[in-house]
Amino acid sequence: QDKKYNIPQSNKIMLLNQLSWLYMEKKEYQKSIDYAKQALELEKKFRDPEHRVESFEFLASSYLELGEKEKSKFYMSEYAFQKDSISDVNRTNANNTEKKMVGEVNQEHEENSKKQLIIIGILIILAATSAILWRRKNKILRKNYEQIIEKLKSENSIHQPEVTDINDFT
């Protein structure tokens, strides 16, 4: 409580709860109740459900030890309600986080699939174009070879003397 120490409010709540726990362990239940109530009052200004649950737990236990069952029952029901609420929020957050992660993985998978399809499409187009060009080149080469062969045959027949049959000379 000393003003010369600059302690954040959330830490003060935690310290008050720890003092409450300490006095509860020492079986000084009234001091434990006082510190837990101070923590609850401070928690109202600086909301933190985790600290509130802790305060309710210490209050319920201390009142039970003092034999004040009604107050203990009240704080135990508050403790149970807050604990369940925190569990629900954590479960919801976990579900939302899981959904977000699954969504990100699915989106990444879709993007990778699109990239793969584009690459496969480009490869198919390149292969088809290469095959068409190769066939066209082969047709042109074959045509050129046939023309050269025809040219050679025609030149050969012009330059070659006619062979006469030997029987013609006898």
mmCIF file of C-alpha atoms in Angstrom:
data_model
loop_
_atom_site.group_PDB
_atom_site.id
_atom_site.type_symbol
_atom_site.label_atom_id
_atom_site.label_comp_id
_atom_site.label_asym_id
_atom_site.label_seq_id
_atom_site.Cartn_x
_atom_site.Cartn_y
_atom_site.Cartn_z
ATOM 1 C CA GLN A 1 0.000 0.000 0.000
ATOM 2 C CA ASP A 2 3.048 2.228 0.272
ATOM 3 C CA LYS A 3 2.897 5.025 -2.332
ATOM 4 C CA LYS A 4 6.656 4.996 -2.932
ATOM 5 C CA TYR A 5 6.304 1.642 -4.738
ATOM 6 C CA ASN A 6 4.850 1.983 -8.205
ATOM 7 C CA ILE A 7 3.111 -1.368 -8.733
ATOM 8 C CA PRO A 8 0.688 -1.868 -11.648
ATOM 9 C CA GLN A 9 -2.916 -2.366 -10.532
ATOM 10 C CA SER A 10 -3.186 -5.869 -12.016
ATOM 11 C CA ASN A 11 -0.133 -6.872 -10.008
ATOM 12 C CA LYS A 12 -1.675 -5.370 -6.843
ATOM 13 C CA ILE A 13 -4.736 -7.559 -7.339
ATOM 14 C CA MET A 14 -2.511 -10.601 -7.706
ATOM 15 C CA LEU A 15 -0.500 -9.628 -4.596
ATOM 16 C CA LEU A 16 -3.669 -9.155 -2.550
ATOM 17 C CA ASN A 17 -4.892 -12.588 -3.626
ATOM 18 C CA GLN A 18 -1.541 -14.123 -2.733
ATOM 19 C CA LEU A 19 -1.728 -12.494 0.712
ATOM 20 C CA SER A 20 -5.227 -13.900 1.068
ATOM 21 C CA TRP A 21 -3.933 -17.354 0.199
ATOM 22 C CA LEU A 22 -0.989 -16.950 2.600
ATOM 23 C CA TYR A 23 -3.260 -16.037 5.521
ATOM 24 C CA MET A 24 -5.636 -18.849 4.623
ATOM 25 C CA GLU A 25 -2.699 -21.291 4.801
ATOM 26 C CA LYS A 26 -1.744 -19.782 8.182
ATOM 27 C CA LYS A 27 -5.355 -20.369 9.268
ATOM 28 C CA GLU A 28 -5.938 -16.621 9.777
ATOM 29 C CA TYR A 29 -9.193 -16.711 7.876
ATOM 30 C CA GLN A 30 -10.434 -13.199 8.678
ATOM 31 C CA LYS A 31 -7.259 -11.622 7.280
ATOM 32 C CA SER A 32 -7.571 -13.894 4.263
ATOM 33 C CA ILE A 33 -11.142 -12.619 3.746
ATOM 34 C CA ASP A 34 -10.042 -8.994 4.128
ATOM 35 C CA TYR A 35 -7.328 -9.294 1.499
ATOM 36 C CA ALA A 36 -9.576 -11.247 -0.916
ATOM 37 C CA LYS A 37 -12.257 -8.534 -0.595
ATOM 38 C CA GLN A 38 -9.665 -5.813 -1.245
ATOM 39 C CA ALA A 39 -8.603 -7.731 -4.363
ATOM 40 C CA LEU A 40 -12.250 -7.946 -5.497
ATOM 41 C CA GLU A 41 -12.755 -4.198 -4.992
ATOM 42 C CA LEU A 42 -9.638 -3.390 -6.979
ATOM 43 C CA GLU A 43 -10.637 -5.937 -9.632
ATOM 44 C CA LYS A 44 -13.920 -4.064 -10.198
ATOM 45 C CA LYS A 45 -11.868 -1.083 -11.393
ATOM 46 C CA PHE A 46 -9.380 -3.115 -13.434
ATOM 47 C CA ARG A 47 -11.293 -6.099 -14.783
ATOM 48 C CA ASP A 48 -9.524 -9.452 -14.849
ATOM 49 C CA PRO A 49 -11.701 -12.578 -14.549
ATOM 50 C CA GLU A 50 -8.767 -14.804 -13.573
ATOM 51 C CA HIS A 51 -8.068 -12.718 -10.478
ATOM 52 C CA ARG A 52 -11.791 -12.530 -9.656
ATOM 53 C CA VAL A 53 -12.054 -16.335 -9.716
ATOM 54 C CA GLU A 54 -9.077 -16.602 -7.403
ATOM 55 C CA SER A 55 -10.625 -14.121 -4.951
ATOM 56 C CA PHE A 56 -13.936 -16.032 -4.953
ATOM 57 C CA GLU A 57 -12.092 -19.276 -4.262
ATOM 58 C CA PHE A 58 -10.232 -17.835 -1.252
ATOM 59 C CA LEU A 59 -13.403 -16.210 0.097
ATOM 60 C CA ALA A 60 -15.396 -19.440 -0.223
ATOM 61 C CA SER A 61 -12.684 -21.485 1.503
ATOM 62 C CA SER A 62 -12.121 -18.956 4.305
ATOM 63 C CA TYR A 63 -15.835 -18.531 5.051
ATOM 64 C CA LEU A 64 -16.243 -22.320 5.056
ATOM 65 C CA GLU A 65 -13.441 -22.611 7.605
ATOM 66 C CA LEU A 66 -15.089 -19.938 9.757
ATOM 67 C CA GLY A 67 -18.353 -21.908 9.631
ATOM 68 C CA GLU A 68 -20.275 -19.290 7.641
ATOM 69 C CA LYS A 69 -21.809 -21.738 5.185
ATOM 70 C CA GLU A 70 -24.162 -19.276 3.478
ATOM 71 C CA LYS A 71 -21.390 -16.869 2.555
ATOM 72 C CA SER A 72 -19.183 -19.785 1.579
ATOM 73 C CA LYS A 73 -21.948 -21.189 -0.609
ATOM 74 C CA PHE A 74 -22.483 -17.768 -2.252
ATOM 75 C CA TYR A 75 -18.796 -17.325 -3.093
ATOM 76 C CA MET A 76 -18.483 -20.944 -4.211
ATOM 77 C CA SER A 77 -21.363 -20.478 -6.664
ATOM 78 C CA GLU A 78 -19.728 -17.251 -7.906
ATOM 79 C CA TYR A 79 -16.436 -19.123 -8.222
ATOM 80 C CA ALA A 80 -18.072 -21.969 -10.190
ATOM 81 C CA PHE A 81 -19.933 -19.552 -12.484
ATOM 82 C CA GLN A 82 -16.797 -17.507 -13.226
ATOM 83 C CA LYS A 83 -14.677 -20.624 -13.734
ATOM 84 C CA ASP A 84 -17.249 -22.026 -16.197
ATOM 85 C CA SER A 85 -17.448 -18.688 -18.020
ATOM 86 C CA ILE A 86 -13.680 -18.549 -18.381
ATOM 87 C CA SER A 87 -13.620 -22.143 -19.628
ATOM 88 C CA ASP A 88 -16.330 -21.341 -22.190
ATOM 89 C CA VAL A 89 -14.457 -18.268 -23.403
ATOM 90 C CA ASN A 90 -11.201 -20.226 -23.637
ATOM 91 C CA ARG A 91 -12.936 -23.039 -25.505
ATOM 92 C CA THR A 92 -14.581 -20.542 -27.879
ATOM 93 C CA ASN A 93 -11.261 -18.795 -28.428
ATOM 94 C CA ALA A 94 -9.593 -22.140 -29.072
ATOM 95 C CA ASN A 95 -12.322 -23.062 -31.568
ATOM 96 C CA ASN A 96 -12.013 -19.699 -33.306
ATOM 97 C CA THR A 97 -8.243 -20.020 -33.422
ATOM 98 C CA GLU A 98 -8.552 -23.534 -34.798
ATOM 99 C CA LYS A 99 -11.042 -22.396 -37.447
ATOM 100 C CA LYS A 100 -8.766 -19.519 -38.397
ATOM 101 C CA MET A 101 -5.760 -21.825 -38.696
ATOM 102 C CA VAL A 102 -7.716 -24.360 -40.761
ATOM 103 C CA GLY A 103 -8.971 -21.538 -42.985
ATOM 104 C CA GLU A 104 -5.433 -20.273 -43.511
ATOM 105 C CA VAL A 105 -4.190 -23.770 -44.339
ATOM 106 C CA ASN A 106 -7.082 -24.287 -46.767
ATOM 107 C CA GLN A 107 -6.425 -20.947 -48.446
ATOM 108 C CA GLU A 108 -2.728 -21.757 -48.750
ATOM 109 C CA HIS A 109 -3.613 -25.172 -50.185
ATOM 110 C CA GLU A 110 -5.941 -23.575 -52.747
ATOM 111 C CA GLU A 111 -3.269 -21.081 -53.773
ATOM 112 C CA ASN A 112 -0.725 -23.887 -54.177
ATOM 113 C CA SER A 113 -3.237 -25.903 -56.218
ATOM 114 C CA LYS A 114 -3.861 -22.924 -58.508
ATOM 115 C CA LYS A 115 -0.128 -22.416 -58.984
ATOM 116 C CA GLN A 116 0.317 -26.105 -59.799
ATOM 117 C CA LEU A 117 -2.549 -26.019 -62.304
ATOM 118 C CA ILE A 118 -1.078 -22.944 -64.005
ATOM 119 C CA ILE A 119 2.347 -24.575 -64.224
ATOM 120 C CA ILE A 120 0.866 -27.816 -65.581
ATOM 121 C CA GLY A 121 -1.179 -25.848 -68.128
ATOM 122 C CA ILE A 122 1.899 -23.947 -69.305
ATOM 123 C CA LEU A 123 3.869 -27.198 -69.580
ATOM 124 C CA ILE A 124 1.085 -28.821 -71.631
ATOM 125 C CA ILE A 125 0.931 -25.795 -73.958
ATOM 126 C CA LEU A 126 4.723 -25.849 -74.367
ATOM 127 C CA ALA A 127 4.708 -29.602 -75.049
ATOM 128 C CA ALA A 128 1.893 -29.278 -77.623
ATOM 129 C CA THR A 129 3.598 -26.338 -79.330
ATOM 130 C CA SER A 130 6.908 -28.201 -79.400
ATOM 131 C CA ALA A 131 5.239 -31.282 -80.904
ATOM 132 C CA ILE A 132 3.493 -29.209 -83.601
ATOM 133 C CA LEU A 133 6.710 -27.352 -84.477
ATOM 134 C CA TRP A 134 8.711 -30.595 -84.546
ATOM 135 C CA ARG A 135 6.205 -32.247 -86.903
ATOM 136 C CA ARG A 136 6.145 -29.174 -89.159
ATOM 137 C CA LYS A 137 9.961 -29.100 -89.240
ATOM 138 C CA ASN A 138 10.052 -32.813 -90.072
ATOM 139 C CA LYS A 139 7.539 -32.332 -92.905
ATOM 140 C CA ILE A 140 9.614 -29.471 -94.334
ATOM 141 C CA LEU A 141 12.822 -31.515 -94.028
ATOM 142 C CA ARG A 142 11.168 -34.519 -95.664
ATOM 143 C CA LYS A 143 9.866 -32.327 -98.488
ATOM 144 C CA ASN A 144 13.349 -30.843 -98.967
ATOM 145 C CA TYR A 145 14.928 -34.303 -98.974
ATOM 146 C CA GLU A 146 12.380 -35.531 -101.519
ATOM 147 C CA GLN A 147 13.060 -32.474 -103.698
ATOM 148 C CA ILE A 148 16.808 -33.074 -103.463
ATOM 149 C CA ILE A 149 16.320 -36.752 -104.310
ATOM 150 C CA GLU A 150 14.125 -35.847 -107.285
ATOM 151 C CA LYS A 151 16.656 -33.258 -108.410
ATOM 152 C CA LEU A 152 19.471 -35.780 -108.103
ATOM 153 C CA LYS A 153 17.474 -38.367 -110.034
ATOM 154 C CA SER A 154 16.719 -35.901 -112.785
ATOM 155 C CA GLU A 155 20.340 -34.706 -112.945
ATOM 156 C CA ASN A 156 21.530 -38.251 -112.871
ATOM 157 C CA SER A 157 19.311 -39.252 -115.755
ATOM 158 C CA ILE A 158 20.486 -36.258 -117.818
ATOM 159 C CA HIS A 159 24.204 -36.852 -117.291
ATOM 160 C CA GLN A 160 24.160 -40.558 -117.638
ATOM 161 C CA PRO A 161 24.605 -41.885 -121.145
ATOM 162 C CA GLU A 162 22.128 -44.360 -122.355
ATOM 163 C CA VAL A 163 23.287 -47.813 -121.887
ATOM 164 C CA THR A 164 22.945 -49.858 -124.928
ATOM 165 C CA ASP A 165 22.478 -53.483 -124.857
ATOM 166 C CA ILE A 166 25.513 -55.560 -125.831
ATOM 167 C CA ASN A 167 23.331 -57.702 -127.956
ATOM 168 C CA ASP A 168 22.691 -54.724 -130.134
ATOM 169 C CA PHE A 169 26.328 -54.783 -131.314
ATOM 170 C CA THR A 170 26.365 -58.331 -132.437
#
